[in-house]
Short mmCIF file of C-alpha atoms in Angstrom, two decimals:
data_model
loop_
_atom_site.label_atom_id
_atom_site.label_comp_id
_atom_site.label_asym_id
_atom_site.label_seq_id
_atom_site.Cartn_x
_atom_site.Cartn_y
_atom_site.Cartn_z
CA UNK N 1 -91.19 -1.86 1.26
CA UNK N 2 -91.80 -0.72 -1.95
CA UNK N 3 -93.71 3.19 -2.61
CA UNK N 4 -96.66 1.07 -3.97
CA UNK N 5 -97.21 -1.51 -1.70
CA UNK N 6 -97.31 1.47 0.98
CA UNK N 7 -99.55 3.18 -0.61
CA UNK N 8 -101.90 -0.02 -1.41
CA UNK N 9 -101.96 -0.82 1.94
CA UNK N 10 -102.76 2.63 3.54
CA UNK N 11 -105.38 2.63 1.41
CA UNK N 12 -106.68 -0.91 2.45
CA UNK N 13 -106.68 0.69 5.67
CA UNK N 14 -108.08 3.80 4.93
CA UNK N 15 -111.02 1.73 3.10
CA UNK N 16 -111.84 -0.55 6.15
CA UNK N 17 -111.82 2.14 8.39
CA UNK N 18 -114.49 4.55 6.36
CA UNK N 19 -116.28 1.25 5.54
CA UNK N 20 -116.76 0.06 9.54
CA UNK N 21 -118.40 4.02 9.74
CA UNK N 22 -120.37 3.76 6.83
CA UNK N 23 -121.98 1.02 7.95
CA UNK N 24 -122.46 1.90 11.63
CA UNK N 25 -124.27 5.40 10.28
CA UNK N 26 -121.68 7.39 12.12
CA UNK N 27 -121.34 11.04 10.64
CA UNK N 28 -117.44 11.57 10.07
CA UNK N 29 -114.99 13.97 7.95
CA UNK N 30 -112.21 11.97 6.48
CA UNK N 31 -108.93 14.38 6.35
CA UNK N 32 -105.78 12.74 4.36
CA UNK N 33 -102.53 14.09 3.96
CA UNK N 34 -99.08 14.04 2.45
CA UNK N 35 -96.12 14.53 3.61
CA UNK N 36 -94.80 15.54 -0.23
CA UNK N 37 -97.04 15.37 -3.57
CA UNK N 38 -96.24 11.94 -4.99
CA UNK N 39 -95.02 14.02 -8.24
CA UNK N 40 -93.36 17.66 -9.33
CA UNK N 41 -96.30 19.82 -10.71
CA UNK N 42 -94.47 21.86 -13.52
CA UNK N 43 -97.06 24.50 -13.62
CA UNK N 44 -96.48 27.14 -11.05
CA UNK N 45 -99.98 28.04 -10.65
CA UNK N 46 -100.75 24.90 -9.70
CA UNK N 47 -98.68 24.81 -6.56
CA UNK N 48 -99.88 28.77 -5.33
CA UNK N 49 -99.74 27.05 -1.75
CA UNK N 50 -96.58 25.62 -1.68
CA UNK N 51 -95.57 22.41 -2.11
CA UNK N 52 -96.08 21.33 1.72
CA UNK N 53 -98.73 18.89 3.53
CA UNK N 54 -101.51 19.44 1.20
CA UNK N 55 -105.16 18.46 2.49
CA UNK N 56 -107.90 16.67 0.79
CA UNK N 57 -111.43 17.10 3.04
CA UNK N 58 -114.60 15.10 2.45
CA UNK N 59 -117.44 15.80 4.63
CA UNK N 60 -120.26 13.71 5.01
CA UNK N 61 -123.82 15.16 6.08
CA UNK N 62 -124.95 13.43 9.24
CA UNK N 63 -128.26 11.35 7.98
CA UNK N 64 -131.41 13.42 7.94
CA UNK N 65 -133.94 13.78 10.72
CA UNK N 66 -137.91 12.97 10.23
CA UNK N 67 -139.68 15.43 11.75
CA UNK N 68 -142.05 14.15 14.81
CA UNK N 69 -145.46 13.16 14.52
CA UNK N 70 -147.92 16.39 15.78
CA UNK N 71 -151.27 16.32 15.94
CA UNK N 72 -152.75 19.98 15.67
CA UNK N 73 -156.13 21.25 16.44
CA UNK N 74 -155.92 25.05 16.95
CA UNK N 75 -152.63 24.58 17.56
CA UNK N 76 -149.62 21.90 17.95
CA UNK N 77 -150.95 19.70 20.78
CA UNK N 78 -148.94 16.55 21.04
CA UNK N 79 -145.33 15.92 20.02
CA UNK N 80 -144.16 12.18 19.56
CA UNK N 81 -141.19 10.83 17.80
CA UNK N 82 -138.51 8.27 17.75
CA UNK N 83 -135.29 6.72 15.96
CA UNK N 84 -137.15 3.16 15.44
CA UNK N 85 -140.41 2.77 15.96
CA UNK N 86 -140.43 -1.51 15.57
CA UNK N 87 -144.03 -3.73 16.78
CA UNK N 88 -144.68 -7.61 16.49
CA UNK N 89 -147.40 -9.98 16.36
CA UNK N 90 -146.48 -13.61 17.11
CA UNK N 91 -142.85 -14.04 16.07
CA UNK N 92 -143.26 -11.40 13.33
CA UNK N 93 -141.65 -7.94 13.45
CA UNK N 94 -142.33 -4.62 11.92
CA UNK N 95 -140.26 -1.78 11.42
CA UNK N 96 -143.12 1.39 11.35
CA UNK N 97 -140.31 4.00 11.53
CA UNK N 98 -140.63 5.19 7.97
CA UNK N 99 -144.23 4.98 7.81
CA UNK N 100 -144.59 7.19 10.92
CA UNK N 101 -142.22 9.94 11.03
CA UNK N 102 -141.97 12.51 7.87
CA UNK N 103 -145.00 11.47 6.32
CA UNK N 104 -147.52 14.12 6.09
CA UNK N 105 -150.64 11.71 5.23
CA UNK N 106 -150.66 9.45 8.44
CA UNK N 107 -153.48 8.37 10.00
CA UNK N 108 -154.25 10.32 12.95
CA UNK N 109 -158.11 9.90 13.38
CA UNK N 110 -159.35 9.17 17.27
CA UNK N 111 -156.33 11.42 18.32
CA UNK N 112 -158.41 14.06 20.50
CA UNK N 113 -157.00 16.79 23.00
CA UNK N 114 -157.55 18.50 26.16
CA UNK N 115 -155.76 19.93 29.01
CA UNK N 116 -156.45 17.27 31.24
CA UNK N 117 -156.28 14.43 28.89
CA UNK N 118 -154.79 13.92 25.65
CA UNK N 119 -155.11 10.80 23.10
CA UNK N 120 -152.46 9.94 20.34
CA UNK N 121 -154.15 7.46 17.51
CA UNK N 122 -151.51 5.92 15.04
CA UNK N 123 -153.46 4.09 12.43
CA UNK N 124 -152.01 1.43 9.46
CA UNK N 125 -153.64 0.25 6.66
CA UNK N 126 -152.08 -2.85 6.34
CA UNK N 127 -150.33 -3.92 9.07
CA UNK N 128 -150.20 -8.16 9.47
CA UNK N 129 -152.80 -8.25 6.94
CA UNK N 130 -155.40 -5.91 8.49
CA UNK N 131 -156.04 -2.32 10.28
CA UNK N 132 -154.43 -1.71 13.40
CA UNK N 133 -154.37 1.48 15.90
CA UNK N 134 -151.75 2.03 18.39
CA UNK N 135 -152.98 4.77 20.49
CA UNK N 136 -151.30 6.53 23.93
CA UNK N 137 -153.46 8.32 26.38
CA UNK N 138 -151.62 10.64 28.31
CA UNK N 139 -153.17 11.87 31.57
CA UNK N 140 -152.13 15.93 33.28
CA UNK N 141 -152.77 15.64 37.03
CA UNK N 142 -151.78 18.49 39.68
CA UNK N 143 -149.89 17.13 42.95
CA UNK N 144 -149.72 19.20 45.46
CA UNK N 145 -146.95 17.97 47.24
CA UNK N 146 -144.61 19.19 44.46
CA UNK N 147 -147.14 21.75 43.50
CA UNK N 148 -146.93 21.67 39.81
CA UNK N 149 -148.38 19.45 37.04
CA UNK N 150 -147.29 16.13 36.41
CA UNK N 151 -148.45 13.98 33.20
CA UNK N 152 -148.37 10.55 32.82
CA UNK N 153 -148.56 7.44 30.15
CA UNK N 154 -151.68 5.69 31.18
CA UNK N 155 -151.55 3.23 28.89
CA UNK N 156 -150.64 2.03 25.22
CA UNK N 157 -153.61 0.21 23.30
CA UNK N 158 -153.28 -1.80 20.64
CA UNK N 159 -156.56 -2.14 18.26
CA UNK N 160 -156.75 -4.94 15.49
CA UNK N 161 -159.45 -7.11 14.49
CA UNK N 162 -162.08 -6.28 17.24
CA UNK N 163 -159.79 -6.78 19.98
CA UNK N 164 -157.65 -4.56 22.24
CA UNK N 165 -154.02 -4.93 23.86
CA UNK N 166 -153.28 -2.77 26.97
CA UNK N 167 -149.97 -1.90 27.97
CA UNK N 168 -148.89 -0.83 31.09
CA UNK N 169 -146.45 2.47 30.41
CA UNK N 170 -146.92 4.55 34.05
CA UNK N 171 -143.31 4.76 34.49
CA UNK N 172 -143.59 7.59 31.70
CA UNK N 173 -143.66 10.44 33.38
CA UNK N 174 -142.38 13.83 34.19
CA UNK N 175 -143.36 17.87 34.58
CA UNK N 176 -145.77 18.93 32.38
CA UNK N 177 -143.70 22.01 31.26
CA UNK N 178 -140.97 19.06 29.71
CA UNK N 179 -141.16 16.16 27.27
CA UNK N 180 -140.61 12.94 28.10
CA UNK N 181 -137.39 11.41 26.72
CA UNK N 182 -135.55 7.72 27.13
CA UNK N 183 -133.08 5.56 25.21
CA UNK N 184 -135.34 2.70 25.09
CA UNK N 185 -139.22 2.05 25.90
CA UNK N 186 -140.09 -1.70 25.08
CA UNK N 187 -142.42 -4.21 26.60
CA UNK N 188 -139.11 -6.53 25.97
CA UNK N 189 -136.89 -7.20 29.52
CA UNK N 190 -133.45 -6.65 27.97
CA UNK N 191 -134.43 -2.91 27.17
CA UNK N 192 -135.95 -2.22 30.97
CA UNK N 193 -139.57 -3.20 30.19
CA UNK N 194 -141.46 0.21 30.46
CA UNK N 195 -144.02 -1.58 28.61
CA UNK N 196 -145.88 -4.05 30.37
CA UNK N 197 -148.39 -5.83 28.88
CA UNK N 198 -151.93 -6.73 30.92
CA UNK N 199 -152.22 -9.96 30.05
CA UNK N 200 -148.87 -12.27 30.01
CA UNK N 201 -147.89 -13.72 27.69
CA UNK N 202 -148.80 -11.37 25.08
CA UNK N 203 -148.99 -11.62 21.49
CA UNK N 204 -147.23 -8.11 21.11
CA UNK N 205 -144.33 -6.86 21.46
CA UNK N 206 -143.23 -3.46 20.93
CA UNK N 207 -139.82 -1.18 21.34
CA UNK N 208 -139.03 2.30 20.66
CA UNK N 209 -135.46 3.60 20.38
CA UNK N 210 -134.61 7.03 20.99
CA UNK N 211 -138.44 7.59 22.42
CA UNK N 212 -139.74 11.65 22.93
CA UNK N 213 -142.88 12.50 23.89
CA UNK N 214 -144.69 15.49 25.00
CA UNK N 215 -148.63 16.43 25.08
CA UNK N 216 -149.10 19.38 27.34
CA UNK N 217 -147.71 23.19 27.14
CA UNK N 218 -146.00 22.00 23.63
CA UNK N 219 -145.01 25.59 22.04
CA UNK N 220 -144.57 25.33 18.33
CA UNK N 221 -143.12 22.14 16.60
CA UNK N 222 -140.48 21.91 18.82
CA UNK N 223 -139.93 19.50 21.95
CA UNK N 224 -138.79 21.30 25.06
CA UNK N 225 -136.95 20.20 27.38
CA UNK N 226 -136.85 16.80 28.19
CA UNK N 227 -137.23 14.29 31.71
CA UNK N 228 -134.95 11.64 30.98
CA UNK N 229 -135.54 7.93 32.30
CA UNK N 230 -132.05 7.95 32.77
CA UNK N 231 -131.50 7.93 36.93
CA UNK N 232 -128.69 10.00 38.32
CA UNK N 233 -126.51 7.25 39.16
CA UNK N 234 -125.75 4.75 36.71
CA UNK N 235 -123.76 1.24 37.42
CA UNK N 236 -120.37 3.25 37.13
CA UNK N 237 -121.54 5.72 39.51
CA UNK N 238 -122.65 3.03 42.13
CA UNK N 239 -119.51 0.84 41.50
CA UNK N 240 -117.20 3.77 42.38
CA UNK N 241 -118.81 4.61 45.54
CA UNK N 242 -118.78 0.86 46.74
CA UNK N 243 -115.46 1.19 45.86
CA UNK N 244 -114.81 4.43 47.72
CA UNK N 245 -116.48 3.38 50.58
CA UNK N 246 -114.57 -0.12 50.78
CA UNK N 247 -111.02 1.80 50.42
CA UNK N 248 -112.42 4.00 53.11
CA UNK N 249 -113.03 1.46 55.66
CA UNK N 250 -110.36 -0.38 54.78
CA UNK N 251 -108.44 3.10 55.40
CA UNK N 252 -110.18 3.59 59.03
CA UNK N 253 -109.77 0.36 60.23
CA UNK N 254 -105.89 0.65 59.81
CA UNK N 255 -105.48 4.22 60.83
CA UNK N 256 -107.56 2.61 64.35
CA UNK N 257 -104.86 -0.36 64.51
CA UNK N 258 -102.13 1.93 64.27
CA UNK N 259 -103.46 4.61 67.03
CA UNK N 260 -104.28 1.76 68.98
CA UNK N 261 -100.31 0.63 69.31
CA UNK N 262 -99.51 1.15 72.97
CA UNK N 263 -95.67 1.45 73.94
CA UNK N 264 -94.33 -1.01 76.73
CA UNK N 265 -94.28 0.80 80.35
CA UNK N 266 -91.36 -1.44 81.32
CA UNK N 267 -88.29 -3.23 79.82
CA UNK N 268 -85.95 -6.13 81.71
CA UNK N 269 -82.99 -4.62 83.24
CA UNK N 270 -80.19 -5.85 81.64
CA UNK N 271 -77.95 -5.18 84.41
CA UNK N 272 -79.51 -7.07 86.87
CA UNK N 273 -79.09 -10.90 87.64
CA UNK N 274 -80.06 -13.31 84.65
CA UNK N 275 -82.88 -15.87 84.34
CA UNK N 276 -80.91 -19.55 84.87
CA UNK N 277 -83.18 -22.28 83.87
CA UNK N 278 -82.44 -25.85 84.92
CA UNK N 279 -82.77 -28.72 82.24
CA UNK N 280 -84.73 -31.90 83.69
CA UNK N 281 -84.04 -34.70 82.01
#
């Protein structure tokens, strides 16, 4: 082939390749080289580093972070944040990331604080054409099995209009002393249902990505560190001890087949007279 039709199709290449990244929000740094420059620089000071692989670097800043919602009384009290923040009514959805995270005006009126029982109020304007409230309650209990402090999700309400929507969200949990982190909180069943809405079927719907939470022991504007929903063994985890434990008994059972092989304790004689067998007709 031809220098340029090389060249135009590494670079198709090259294109598609930073294109599938750019548009899956990956953070990358793109690092091309050259065997030889493609022409003779005449200028000496041009080529101070030799004339070797050369490298051309483009770095591109990973996307910016919001900082989490806190509500503050004396002091930071509750920590929340999350990569989408996304609510429907009906059939409708709503993507509230941008109006919740990073924005230093948001509505936090009804959010109130104690160390027994805090309450995070998330109110919008105009939200399905009228004024609705999301608030959690989170509730610090001691257990004295475990001895420590334990804080739980009581519920999520959802105020619009004169009425309220409960959700269920107990299975948020953990130690006091950490947040409360997980991939995916949603009242939908494909993303594990943490949410779980008292009266079925509901009108909402709601799913957080990326969801952190803390309300109690919070030190500065910083989360520490977190309970993940995450159990300690996933699907791969199970798979490869079924696995193990099926090669294992498959193992056993033939190491018992072979001990059980018992040698004969006596052999025909060879020497002796042989068996004559008559044929009846």
């Amino acid at each position: 082939m031809a220098p340029k039709e090389v060249l135009t199709g590494n670079d198709e290449v090259i294109g598609q390749v930073l294109s599938t990244l750019k548009s899956e929000d990956i953070p990358y740094t793109a690092g091309l080289t050259a065997v030889r420059p493609s022409r003779v620089a005449r200028d000496v000071a041009m080529v101070t580093g030799g004339l070797g692989r050369q490298l051309l670097q483009r770095t591109v800043a990973p996307p910016a972070i919001n900082a989490p919602v806190s509500y503050n009384d004396t002091a930071p009290r509750i920590l929340f944040w999350a990569q989408n923040f996304s609510v429907a009514y009906g059939e409708h959805w709503e993507d509230l990331t941008s109006r919740t995270f990073g924005v230093q005006d948001l509505n936090l009126t009804g959010s109130s604080w104690n160390e027994s029982i805090a309450r995070l109020a998330l109110t919008y304007d105009s939200l399905f054409g009228t004024m609705v409230t999301f608030k959690f309650t989170l509730a610090n209990r001691f257990y004295p099995v475990s001895a420590r402090h334990w804080f739980t999700l009581e519920n999520l309400e959802i105020h619009s209009n004169g009425s309220v929507a409960y959700f269920n969200a107990s299975q948020v949990t953990g130690p006091s002393i950490y947040s409360f982190h997980c991939e995916h909180v949603s009242s939908e069943n494909k993303d594990g249902n943490l949410l779980v809405p008292d009266t079925q079927p509901s009108l909402w719907q709601m799913t957080f990505r990326d969801f952190q939470i803390q309300a109690f022991n919070v030190t500065g504007e910083q989360f520490s560190y977190a309970s993940d929903c995450a159990g300690f063994f996933s699907p791969g985890i199970w798979m490869g001890l079924l696995t193990s434990l099926f090669m294992l008994f498959i193992f056993t059972y033939g190491l018992h087949m072979i001990l059980s092989l018992k040698t004969m304790d006596r052999f025909d004689d060879h020497k002796g007279p042989t068996i004559a067998l008559t044929q009846i007709v």
